[in-house]
PDB file of C-alpha atoms in Angstrom:
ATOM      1  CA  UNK A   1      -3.430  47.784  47.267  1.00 70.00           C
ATOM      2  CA  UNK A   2      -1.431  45.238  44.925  1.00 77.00           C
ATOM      3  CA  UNK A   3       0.339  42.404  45.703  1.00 85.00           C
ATOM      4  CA  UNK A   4       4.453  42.814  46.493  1.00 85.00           C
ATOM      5  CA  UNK A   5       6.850  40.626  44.293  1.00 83.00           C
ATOM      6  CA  UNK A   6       7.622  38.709  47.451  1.00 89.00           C
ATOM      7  CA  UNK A   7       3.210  37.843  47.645  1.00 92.00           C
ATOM      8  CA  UNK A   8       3.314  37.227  43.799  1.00 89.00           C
ATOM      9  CA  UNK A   9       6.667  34.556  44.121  1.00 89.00           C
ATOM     10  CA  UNK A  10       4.980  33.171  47.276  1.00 93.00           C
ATOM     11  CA  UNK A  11       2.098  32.337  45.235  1.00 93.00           C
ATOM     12  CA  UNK A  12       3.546  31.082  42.434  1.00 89.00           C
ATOM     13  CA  UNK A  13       5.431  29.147  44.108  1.00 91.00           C
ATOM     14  CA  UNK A  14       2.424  27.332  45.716  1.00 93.00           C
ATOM     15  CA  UNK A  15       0.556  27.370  42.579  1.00 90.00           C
ATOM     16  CA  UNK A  16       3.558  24.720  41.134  1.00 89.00           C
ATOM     17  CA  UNK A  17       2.993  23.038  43.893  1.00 93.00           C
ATOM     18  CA  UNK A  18      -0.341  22.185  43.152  1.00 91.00           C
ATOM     19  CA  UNK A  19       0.009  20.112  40.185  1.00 90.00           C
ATOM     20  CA  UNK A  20       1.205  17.548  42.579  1.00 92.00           C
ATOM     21  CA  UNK A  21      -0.711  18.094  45.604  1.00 93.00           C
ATOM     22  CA  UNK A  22      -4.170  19.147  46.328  1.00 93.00           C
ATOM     23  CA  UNK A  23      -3.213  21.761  49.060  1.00 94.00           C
ATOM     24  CA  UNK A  24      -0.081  23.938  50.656  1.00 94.00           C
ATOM     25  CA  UNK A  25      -0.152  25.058  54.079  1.00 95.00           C
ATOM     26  CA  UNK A  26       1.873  28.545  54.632  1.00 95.00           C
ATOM     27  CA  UNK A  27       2.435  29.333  58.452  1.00 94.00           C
ATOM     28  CA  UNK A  28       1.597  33.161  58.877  1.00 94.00           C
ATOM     29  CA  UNK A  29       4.333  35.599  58.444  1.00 95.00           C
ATOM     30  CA  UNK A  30       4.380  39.099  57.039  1.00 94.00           C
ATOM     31  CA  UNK A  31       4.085  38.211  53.301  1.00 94.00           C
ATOM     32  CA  UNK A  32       1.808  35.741  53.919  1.00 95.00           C
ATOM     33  CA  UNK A  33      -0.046  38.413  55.921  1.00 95.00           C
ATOM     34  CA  UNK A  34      -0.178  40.461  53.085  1.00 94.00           C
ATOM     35  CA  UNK A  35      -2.427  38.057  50.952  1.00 95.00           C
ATOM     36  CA  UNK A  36      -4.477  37.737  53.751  1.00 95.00           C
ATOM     37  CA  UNK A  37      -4.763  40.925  53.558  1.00 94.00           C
ATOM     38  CA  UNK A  38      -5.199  41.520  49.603  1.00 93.00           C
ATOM     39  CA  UNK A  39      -7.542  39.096  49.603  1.00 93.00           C
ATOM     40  CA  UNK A  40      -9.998  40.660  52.287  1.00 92.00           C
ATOM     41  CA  UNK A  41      -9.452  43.524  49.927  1.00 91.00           C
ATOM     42  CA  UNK A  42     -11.030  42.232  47.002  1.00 91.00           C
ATOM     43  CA  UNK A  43     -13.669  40.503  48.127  1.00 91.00           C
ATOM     44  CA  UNK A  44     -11.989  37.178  48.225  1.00 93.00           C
ATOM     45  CA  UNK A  45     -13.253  35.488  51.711  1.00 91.00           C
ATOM     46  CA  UNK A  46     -10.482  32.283  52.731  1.00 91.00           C
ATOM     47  CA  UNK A  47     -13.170  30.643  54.860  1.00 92.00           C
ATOM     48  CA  UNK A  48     -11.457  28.083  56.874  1.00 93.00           C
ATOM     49  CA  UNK A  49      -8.450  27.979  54.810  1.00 94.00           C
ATOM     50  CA  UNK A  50      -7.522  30.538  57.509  1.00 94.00           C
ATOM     51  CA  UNK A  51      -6.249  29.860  61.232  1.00 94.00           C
ATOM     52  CA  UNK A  52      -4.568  31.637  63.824  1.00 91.00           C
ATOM     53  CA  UNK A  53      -1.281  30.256  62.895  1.00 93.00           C
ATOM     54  CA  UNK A  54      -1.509  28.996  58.745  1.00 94.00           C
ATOM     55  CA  UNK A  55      -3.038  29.846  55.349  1.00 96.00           C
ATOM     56  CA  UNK A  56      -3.930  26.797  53.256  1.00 96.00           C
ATOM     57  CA  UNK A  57      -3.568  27.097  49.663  1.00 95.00           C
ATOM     58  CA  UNK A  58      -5.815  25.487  47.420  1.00 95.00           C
ATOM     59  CA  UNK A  59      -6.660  25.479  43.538  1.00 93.00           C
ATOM     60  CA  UNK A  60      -9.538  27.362  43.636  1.00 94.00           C
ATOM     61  CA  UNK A  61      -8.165  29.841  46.239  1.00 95.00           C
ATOM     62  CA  UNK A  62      -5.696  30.186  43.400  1.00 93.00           C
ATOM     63  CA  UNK A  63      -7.452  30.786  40.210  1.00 92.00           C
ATOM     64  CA  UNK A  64     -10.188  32.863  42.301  1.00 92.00           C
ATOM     65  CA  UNK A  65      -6.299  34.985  43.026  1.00 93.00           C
ATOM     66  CA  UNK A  66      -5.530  34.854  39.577  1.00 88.00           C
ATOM     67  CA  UNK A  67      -8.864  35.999  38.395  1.00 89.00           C
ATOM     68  CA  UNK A  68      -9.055  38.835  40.276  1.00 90.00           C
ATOM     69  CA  UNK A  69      -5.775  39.797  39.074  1.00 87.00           C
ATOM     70  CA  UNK A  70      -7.154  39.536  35.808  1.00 83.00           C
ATOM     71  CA  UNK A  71      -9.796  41.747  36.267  1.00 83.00           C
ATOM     72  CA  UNK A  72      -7.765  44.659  38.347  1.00 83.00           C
ATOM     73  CA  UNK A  73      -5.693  44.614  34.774  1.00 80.00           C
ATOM     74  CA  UNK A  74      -2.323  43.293  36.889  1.00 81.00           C
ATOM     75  CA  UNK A  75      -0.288  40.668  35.327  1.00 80.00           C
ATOM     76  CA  UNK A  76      -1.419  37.294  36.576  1.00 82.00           C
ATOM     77  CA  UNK A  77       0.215  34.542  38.810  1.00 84.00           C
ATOM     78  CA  UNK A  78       2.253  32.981  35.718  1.00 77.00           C
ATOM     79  CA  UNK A  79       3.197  36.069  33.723  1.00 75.00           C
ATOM     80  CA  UNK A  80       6.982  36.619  35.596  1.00 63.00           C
ATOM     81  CA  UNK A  81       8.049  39.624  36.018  1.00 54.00           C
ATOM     82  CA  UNK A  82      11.328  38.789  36.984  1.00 49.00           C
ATOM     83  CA  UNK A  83      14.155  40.208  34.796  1.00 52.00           C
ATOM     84  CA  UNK A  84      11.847  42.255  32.734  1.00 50.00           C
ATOM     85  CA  UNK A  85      12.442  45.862  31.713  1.00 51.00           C
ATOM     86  CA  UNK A  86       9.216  48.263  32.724  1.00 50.00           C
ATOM     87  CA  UNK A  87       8.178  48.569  28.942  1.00 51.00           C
ATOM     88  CA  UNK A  88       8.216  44.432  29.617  1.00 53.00           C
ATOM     89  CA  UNK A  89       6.170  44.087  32.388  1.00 47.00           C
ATOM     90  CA  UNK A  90       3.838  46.769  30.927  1.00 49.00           C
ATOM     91  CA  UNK A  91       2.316  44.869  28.182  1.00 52.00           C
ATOM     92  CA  UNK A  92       1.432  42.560  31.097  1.00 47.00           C
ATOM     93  CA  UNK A  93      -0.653  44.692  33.348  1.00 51.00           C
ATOM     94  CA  UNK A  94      -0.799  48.189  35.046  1.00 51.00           C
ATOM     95  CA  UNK A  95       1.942  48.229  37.459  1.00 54.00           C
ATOM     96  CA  UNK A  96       5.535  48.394  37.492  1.00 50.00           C
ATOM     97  CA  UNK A  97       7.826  46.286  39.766  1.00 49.00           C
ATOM     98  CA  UNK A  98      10.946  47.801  40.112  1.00 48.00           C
ATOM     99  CA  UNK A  99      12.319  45.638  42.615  1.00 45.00           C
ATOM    100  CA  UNK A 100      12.426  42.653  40.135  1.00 42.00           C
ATOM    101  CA  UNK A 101      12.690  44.436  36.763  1.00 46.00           C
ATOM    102  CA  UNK A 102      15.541  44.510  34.431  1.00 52.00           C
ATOM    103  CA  UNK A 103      17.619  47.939  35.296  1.00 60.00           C
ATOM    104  CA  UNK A 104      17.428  50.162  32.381  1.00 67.00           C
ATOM    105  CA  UNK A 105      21.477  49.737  31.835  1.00 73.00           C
ATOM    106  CA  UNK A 106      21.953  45.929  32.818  1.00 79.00           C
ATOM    107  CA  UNK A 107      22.479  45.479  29.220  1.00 87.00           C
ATOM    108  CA  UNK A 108      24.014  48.843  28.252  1.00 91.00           C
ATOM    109  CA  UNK A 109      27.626  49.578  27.658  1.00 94.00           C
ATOM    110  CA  UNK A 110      29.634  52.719  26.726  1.00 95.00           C
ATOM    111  CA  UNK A 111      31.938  52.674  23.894  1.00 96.00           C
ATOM    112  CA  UNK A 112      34.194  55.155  21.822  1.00 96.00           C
ATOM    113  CA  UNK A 113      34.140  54.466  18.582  1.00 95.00           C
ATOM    114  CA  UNK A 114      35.892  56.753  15.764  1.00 93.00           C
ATOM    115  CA  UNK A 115      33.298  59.949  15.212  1.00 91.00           C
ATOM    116  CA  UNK A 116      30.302  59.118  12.380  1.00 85.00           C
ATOM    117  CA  UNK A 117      29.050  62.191  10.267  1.00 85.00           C
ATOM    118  CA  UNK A 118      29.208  65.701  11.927  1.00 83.00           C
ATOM    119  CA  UNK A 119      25.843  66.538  13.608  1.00 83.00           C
ATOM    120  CA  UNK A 120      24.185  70.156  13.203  1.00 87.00           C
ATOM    121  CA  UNK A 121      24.468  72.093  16.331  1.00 89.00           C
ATOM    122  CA  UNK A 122      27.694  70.351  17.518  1.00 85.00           C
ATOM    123  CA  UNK A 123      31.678  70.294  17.045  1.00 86.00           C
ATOM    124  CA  UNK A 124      33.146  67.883  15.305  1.00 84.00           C
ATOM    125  CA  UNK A 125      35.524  65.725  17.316  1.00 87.00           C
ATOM    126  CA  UNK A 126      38.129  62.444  16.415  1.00 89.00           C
ATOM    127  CA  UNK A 127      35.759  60.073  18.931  1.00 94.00           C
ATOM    128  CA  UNK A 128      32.125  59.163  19.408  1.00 93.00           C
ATOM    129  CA  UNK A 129      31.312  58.339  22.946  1.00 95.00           C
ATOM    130  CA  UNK A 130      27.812  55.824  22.246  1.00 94.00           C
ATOM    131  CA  UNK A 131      25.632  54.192  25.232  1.00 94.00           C
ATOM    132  CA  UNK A 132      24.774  51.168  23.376  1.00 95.00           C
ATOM    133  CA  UNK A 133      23.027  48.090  24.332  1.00 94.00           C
ATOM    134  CA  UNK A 134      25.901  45.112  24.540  1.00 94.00           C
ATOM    135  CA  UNK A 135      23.551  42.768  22.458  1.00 93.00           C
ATOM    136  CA  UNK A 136      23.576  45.113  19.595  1.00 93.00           C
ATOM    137  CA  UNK A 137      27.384  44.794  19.307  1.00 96.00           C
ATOM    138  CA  UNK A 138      28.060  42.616  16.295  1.00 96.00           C
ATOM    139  CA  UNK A 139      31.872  41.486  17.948  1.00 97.00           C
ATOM    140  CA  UNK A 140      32.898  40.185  14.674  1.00 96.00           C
ATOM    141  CA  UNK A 141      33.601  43.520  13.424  1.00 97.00           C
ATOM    142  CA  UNK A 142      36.041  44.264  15.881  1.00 97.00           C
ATOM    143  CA  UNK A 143      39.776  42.223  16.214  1.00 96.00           C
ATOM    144  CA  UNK A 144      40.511  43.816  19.986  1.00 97.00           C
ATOM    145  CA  UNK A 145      39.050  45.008  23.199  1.00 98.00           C
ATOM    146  CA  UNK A 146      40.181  47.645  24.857  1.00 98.00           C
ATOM    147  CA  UNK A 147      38.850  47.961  28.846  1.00 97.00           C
ATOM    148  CA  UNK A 148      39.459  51.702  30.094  1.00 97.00           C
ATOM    149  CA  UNK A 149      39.177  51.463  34.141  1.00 95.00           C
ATOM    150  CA  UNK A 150      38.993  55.368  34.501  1.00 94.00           C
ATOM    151  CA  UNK A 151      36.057  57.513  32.890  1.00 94.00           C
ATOM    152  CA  UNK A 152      38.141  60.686  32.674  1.00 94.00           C
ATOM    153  CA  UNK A 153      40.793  58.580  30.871  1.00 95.00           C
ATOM    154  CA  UNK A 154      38.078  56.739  28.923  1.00 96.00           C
ATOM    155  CA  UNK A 155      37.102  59.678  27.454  1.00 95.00           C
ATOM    156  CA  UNK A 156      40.739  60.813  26.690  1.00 95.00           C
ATOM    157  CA  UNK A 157      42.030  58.168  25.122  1.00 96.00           C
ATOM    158  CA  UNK A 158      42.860  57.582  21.182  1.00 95.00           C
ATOM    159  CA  UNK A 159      43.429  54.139  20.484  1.00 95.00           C
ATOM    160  CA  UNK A 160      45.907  55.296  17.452  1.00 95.00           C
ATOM    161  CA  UNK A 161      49.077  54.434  19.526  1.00 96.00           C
ATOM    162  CA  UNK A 162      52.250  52.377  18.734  1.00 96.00           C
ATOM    163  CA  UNK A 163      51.451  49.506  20.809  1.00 96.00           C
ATOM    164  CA  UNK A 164      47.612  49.056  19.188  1.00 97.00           C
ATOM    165  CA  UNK A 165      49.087  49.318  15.674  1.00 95.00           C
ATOM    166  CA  UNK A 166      48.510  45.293  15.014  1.00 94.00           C
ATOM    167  CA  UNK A 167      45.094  46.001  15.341  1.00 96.00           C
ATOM    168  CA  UNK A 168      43.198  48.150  12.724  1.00 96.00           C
ATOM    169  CA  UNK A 169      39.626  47.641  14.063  1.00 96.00           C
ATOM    170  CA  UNK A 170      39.655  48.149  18.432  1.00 97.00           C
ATOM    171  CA  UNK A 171      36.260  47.798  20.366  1.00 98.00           C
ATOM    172  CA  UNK A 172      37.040  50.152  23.441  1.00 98.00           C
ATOM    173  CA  UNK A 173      34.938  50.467  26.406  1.00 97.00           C
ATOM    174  CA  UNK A 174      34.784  51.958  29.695  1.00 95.00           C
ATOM    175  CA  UNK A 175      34.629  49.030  32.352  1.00 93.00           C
ATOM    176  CA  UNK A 176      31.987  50.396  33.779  1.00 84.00           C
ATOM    177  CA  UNK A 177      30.643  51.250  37.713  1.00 80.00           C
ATOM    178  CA  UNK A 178      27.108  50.416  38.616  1.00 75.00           C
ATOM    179  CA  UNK A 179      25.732  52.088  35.486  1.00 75.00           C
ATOM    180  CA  UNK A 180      27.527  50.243  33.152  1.00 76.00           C
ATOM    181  CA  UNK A 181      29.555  47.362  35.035  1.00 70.00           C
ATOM    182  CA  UNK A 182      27.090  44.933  34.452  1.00 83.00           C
ATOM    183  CA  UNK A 183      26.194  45.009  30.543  1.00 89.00           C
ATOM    184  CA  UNK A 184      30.479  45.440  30.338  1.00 92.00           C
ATOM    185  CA  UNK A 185      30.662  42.127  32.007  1.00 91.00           C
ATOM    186  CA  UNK A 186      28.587  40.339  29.619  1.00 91.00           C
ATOM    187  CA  UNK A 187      29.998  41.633  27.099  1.00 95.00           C
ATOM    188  CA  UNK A 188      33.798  40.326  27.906  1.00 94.00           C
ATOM    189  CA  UNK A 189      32.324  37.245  28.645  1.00 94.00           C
ATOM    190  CA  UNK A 190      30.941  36.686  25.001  1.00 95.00           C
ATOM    191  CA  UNK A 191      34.192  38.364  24.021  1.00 96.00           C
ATOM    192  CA  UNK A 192      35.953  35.451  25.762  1.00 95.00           C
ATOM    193  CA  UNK A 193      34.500  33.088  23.865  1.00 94.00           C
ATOM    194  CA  UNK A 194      36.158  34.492  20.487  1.00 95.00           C
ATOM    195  CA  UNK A 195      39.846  33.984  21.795  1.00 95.00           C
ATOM    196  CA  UNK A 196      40.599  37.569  20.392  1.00 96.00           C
ATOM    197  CA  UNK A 197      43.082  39.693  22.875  1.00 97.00           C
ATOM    198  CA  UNK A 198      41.403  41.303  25.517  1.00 97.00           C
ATOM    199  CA  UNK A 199      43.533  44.548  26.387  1.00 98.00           C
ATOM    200  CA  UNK A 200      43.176  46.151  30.186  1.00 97.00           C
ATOM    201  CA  UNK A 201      44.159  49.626  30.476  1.00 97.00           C
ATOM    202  CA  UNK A 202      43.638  50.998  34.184  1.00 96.00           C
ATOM    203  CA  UNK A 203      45.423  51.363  37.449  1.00 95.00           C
ATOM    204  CA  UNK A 204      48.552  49.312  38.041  1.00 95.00           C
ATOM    205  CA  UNK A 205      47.530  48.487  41.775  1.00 94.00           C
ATOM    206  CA  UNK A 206      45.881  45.484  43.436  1.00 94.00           C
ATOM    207  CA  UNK A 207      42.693  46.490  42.915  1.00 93.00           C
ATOM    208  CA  UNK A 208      43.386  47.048  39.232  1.00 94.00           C
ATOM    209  CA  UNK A 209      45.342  43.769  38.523  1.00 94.00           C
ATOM    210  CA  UNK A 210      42.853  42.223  40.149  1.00 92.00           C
ATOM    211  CA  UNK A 211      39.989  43.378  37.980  1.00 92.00           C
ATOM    212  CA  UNK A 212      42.137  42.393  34.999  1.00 94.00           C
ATOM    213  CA  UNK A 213      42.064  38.694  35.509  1.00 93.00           C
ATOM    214  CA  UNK A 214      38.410  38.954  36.976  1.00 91.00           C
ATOM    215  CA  UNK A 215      37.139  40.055  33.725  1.00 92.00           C
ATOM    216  CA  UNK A 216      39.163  37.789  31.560  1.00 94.00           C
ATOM    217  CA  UNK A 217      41.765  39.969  30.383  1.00 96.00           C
ATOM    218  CA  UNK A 218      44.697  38.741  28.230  1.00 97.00           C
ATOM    219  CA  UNK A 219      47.180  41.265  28.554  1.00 97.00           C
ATOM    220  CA  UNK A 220      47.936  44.980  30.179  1.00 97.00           C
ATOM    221  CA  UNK A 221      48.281  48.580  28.665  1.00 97.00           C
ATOM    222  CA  UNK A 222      51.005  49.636  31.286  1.00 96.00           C
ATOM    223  CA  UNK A 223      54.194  52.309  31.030  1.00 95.00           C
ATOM    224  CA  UNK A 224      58.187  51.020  30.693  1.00 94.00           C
ATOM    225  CA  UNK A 225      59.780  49.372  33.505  1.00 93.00           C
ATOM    226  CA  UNK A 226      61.932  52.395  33.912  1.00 94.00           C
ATOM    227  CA  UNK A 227      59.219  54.751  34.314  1.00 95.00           C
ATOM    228  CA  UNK A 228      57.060  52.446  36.218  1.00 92.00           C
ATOM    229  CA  UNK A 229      59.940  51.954  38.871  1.00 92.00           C
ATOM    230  CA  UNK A 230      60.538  56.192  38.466  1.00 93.00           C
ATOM    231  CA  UNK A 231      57.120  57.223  39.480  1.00 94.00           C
ATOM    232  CA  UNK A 232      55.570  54.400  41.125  1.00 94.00           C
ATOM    233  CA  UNK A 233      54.314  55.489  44.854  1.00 93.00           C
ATOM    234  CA  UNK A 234      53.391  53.770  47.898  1.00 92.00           C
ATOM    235  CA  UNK A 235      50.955  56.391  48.157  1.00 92.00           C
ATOM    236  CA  UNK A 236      48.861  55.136  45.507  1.00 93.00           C
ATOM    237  CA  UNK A 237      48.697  51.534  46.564  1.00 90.00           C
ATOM    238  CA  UNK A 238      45.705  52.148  49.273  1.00 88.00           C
ATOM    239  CA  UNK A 239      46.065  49.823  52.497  1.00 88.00           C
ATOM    240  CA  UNK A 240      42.708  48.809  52.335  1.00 89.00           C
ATOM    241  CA  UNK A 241      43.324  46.630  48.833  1.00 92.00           C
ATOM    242  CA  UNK A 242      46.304  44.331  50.475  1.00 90.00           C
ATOM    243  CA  UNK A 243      44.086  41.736  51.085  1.00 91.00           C
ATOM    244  CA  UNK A 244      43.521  41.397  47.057  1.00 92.00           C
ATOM    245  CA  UNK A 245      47.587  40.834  46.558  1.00 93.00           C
ATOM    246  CA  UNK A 246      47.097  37.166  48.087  1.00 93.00           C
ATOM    247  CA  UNK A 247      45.942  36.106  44.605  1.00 92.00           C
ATOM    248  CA  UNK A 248      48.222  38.407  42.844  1.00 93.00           C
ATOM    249  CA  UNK A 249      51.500  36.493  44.485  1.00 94.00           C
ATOM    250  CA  UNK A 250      49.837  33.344  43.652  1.00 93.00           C
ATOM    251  CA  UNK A 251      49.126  34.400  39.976  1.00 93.00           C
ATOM    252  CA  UNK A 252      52.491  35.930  39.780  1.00 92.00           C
ATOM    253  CA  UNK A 253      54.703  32.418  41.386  1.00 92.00           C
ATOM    254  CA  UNK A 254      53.007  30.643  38.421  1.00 92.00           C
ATOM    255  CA  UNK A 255      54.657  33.230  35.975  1.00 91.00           C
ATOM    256  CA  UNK A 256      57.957  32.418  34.369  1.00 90.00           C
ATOM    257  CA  UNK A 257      61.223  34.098  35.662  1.00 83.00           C
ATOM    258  CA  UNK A 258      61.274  35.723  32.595  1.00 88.00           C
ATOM    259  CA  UNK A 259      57.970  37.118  31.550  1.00 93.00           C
ATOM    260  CA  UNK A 260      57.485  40.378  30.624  1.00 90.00           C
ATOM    261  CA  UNK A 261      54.964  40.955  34.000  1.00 92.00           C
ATOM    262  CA  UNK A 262      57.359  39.928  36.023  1.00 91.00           C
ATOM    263  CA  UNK A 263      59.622  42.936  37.167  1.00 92.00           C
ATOM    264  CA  UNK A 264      56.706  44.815  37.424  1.00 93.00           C
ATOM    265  CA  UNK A 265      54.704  42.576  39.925  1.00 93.00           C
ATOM    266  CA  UNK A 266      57.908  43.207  41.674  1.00 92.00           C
ATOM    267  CA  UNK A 267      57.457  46.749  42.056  1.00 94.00           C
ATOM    268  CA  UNK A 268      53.960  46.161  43.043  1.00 93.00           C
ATOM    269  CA  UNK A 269      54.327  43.385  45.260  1.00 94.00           C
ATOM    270  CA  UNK A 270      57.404  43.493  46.467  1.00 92.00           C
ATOM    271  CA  UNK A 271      58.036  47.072  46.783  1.00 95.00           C
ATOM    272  CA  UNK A 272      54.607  47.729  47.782  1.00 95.00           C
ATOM    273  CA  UNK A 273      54.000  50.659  45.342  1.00 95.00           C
ATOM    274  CA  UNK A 274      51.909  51.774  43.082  1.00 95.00           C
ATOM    275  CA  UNK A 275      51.013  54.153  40.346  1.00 95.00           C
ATOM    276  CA  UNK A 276      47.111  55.250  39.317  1.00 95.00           C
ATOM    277  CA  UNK A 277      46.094  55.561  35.655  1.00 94.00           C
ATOM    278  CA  UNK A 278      46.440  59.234  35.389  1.00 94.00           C
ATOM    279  CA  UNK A 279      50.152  58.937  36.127  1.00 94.00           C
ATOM    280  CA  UNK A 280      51.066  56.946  33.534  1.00 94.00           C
ATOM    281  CA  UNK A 281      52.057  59.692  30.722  1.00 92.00           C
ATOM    282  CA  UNK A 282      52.019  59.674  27.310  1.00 92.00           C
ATOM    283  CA  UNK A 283      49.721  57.436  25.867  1.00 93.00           C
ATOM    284  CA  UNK A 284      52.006  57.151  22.937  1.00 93.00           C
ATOM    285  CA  UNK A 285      54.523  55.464  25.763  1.00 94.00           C
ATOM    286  CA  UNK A 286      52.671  52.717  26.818  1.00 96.00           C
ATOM    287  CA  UNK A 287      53.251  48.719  26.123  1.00 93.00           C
ATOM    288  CA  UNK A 288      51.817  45.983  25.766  1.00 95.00           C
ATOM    289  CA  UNK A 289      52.420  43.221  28.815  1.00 95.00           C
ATOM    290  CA  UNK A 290      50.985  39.640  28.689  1.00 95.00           C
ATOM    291  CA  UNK A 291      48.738  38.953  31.296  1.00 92.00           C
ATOM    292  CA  UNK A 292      49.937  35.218  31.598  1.00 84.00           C
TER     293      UNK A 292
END
C-alpha cells in the first residue's frame, strides 16, 4: 500500500501548516481515510489524534509519516512530485505517480526540417520529420514559423513556395493534438515574444480561424479569392463550430474595409462556407493574408 497523490498533497499541505500552528484537524473523508489507513499499515498507531468524525495532525504524527516514507524508499512529504517526468520522480523513491507526472510529450514538438545526412537502411528524402523537445529549439536560428493544422498535410508540405520566399530559414511544425498540442503551445508562446511572423496554414473554417488567433498567429497561408469563392462549401463549415464565429465577426468589424482578410471573412461569415486544408490545391498557389 502507498500513499495516493491526493494523501501525499493532503499532507503536505498540513505539514505547511504547521510552522504556524501546533495542530490541523482534518474531518474524515475518503483521502483522509486512506492515511488512516496507511498508517495502521505501517505500524504508525494515531492514538487519540483519531475520532469518529476528525484526524488531528500534529508534528510528530508528521515526521513519524515522513520517516516511514523514508524507510519504505518512497519520496518523502517535501520532495514534489508534481510536474515531474517518471525518470524525475525516480531518483526520489520507488514509485511512479502518473497522475501528477510530467507527460512524456508535454514538452515535445514535431518539426520538418530540410533532410540531414542520408541514413543506412533508409531512402533519402527532401524533409526530416524530428520529435524534438521545444526547449532544445534554439529560435534564433529560424526567421519564420510555419503552424501546419493537418498531419497528412504536415507531412506533405515543402516550405520552398513563392509566398515563403522572404524567408530563407522557416521553423515548421505540426500544431499538434494531444500528443503534441501542448509542447507546440509553448513553443509559439516563446515565439511570440521575438515579434518574428508567425504563419498559420490549416483549415479556412471557424474552427481554424479560430485556432489562428488563439495561438498568436500573425498572418494566414490561404488560396486566391477567386479560388476560395470557386470551391468553398457549406459542407465543410460543420454546424457544430457556429458558436466560434461570434469572435470571428467581432475580430473581423475591427478590420479595415480594405484588408486583405476581408473578402474572405465574407465568404466564411457571410456566405457561411467553407473549404478544409486538403482542398486548397497547389501549394505553389497559396498567399500570404495578414491576420490583423
Amino acid at each position: 500500500m502507498h500513499l495516493s497523490s491526493r494523501a501525499r498533497t493532503l499532507l503536505l499541505d498540513a505539514a505547511r501548516s504547521l510552522r504556524r500552528v501546533a495542530q490541523v484537524d482534518k474531518r474524515r473523508s475518503r483521502v483522509v481515510e486512506e492515511v488512516i489507513a496507511w498508517c495502521e499499515a505501517h505500524d504508525i498507531e494515531p492514538g487519540p489524534r483519531l475520532t469518529h468524525g476528525r484526524l488531528r495532525l500534529d508534528r510528530d504524527l508528521l515526521e513519524r509519516i515522513d520517516d516511514t516514507l523514508g524507510a519504505l524508499g518512497h519520496p518523502r512529504l517535501e520532495d514534489t512530485l508534481a510536474g515531474l517526468t517518471s525518470a524525475e520522480q525516480a531518483r526520489l523513491g520507488n514509485l511512479e505517480h502518473k497522475s501528477v507526472r510530467e507527460a512524456p510529450r508535454r514538452q515535445r514538438v514535431l518539426a520538418s526540417l530540410p533532410a540531414g545526412d542520408p541514413r543506412p537502411g533508409l531512402a533519402s528524402r527532401p524533409r526530416d520529420f524530428l520529435d524534438l523537445d521545444r526547449r532544445e529549439i534554439a529560435l534564433v536560428a529560424f526567421d519564420v514559423l510555419l503552424q501546419v493544422e493537418n498531419l497528412d498535410s504536415f507531412y506533405a508540405f515543402d516550405p520552398a513556395i513563392p509566398a515563403l520566399a522572404g524567408w530563407s530559414r522557416p521553423l515548421v511544425l505540426y500544431r499538434g493534438d494531444r500528443h503534441y498540442g501542448g509542447g507546440f503551445a509553448a513553443l509559439a508562446a516563446d515565439w511570440s515574444a521575438t515579434g518574428r511572423p508567425h504563419l498559420y496554414l490549416g483549415d479556412f473554417d471557424a474552427a481554424g480561424l479560430h485556432n489562428a488567433l488563439g495561438s498568436g498567429a500573425t498572418h494566414l497561408l490561404l488560396p486566391p479569392l477567386a479560388f476560395m469563392s470557386n470551391r468553398a462549401s457549406g459542407e465543410q463549415l460543420p454546424a457544430d463550430q457556429i458558436p466560434l464565429q461570434a469572435s470571428l465577426r467581432d475580430h473581423a468589424a475591427r478590420l479595415p474595409a480594405d484588408h486583405p482578410l476581408a473578402s474572405h471573412l465574407a465568404v466564411l461569415l457571410g456566405e457561411q462556407r467553407g473549404l478544409l486544408q486538403q482542398w486548397f490545391g497547389p501549394d505553389e498557389s497559396l498567399a500570404l493574408l495578414p491576420l490583423g
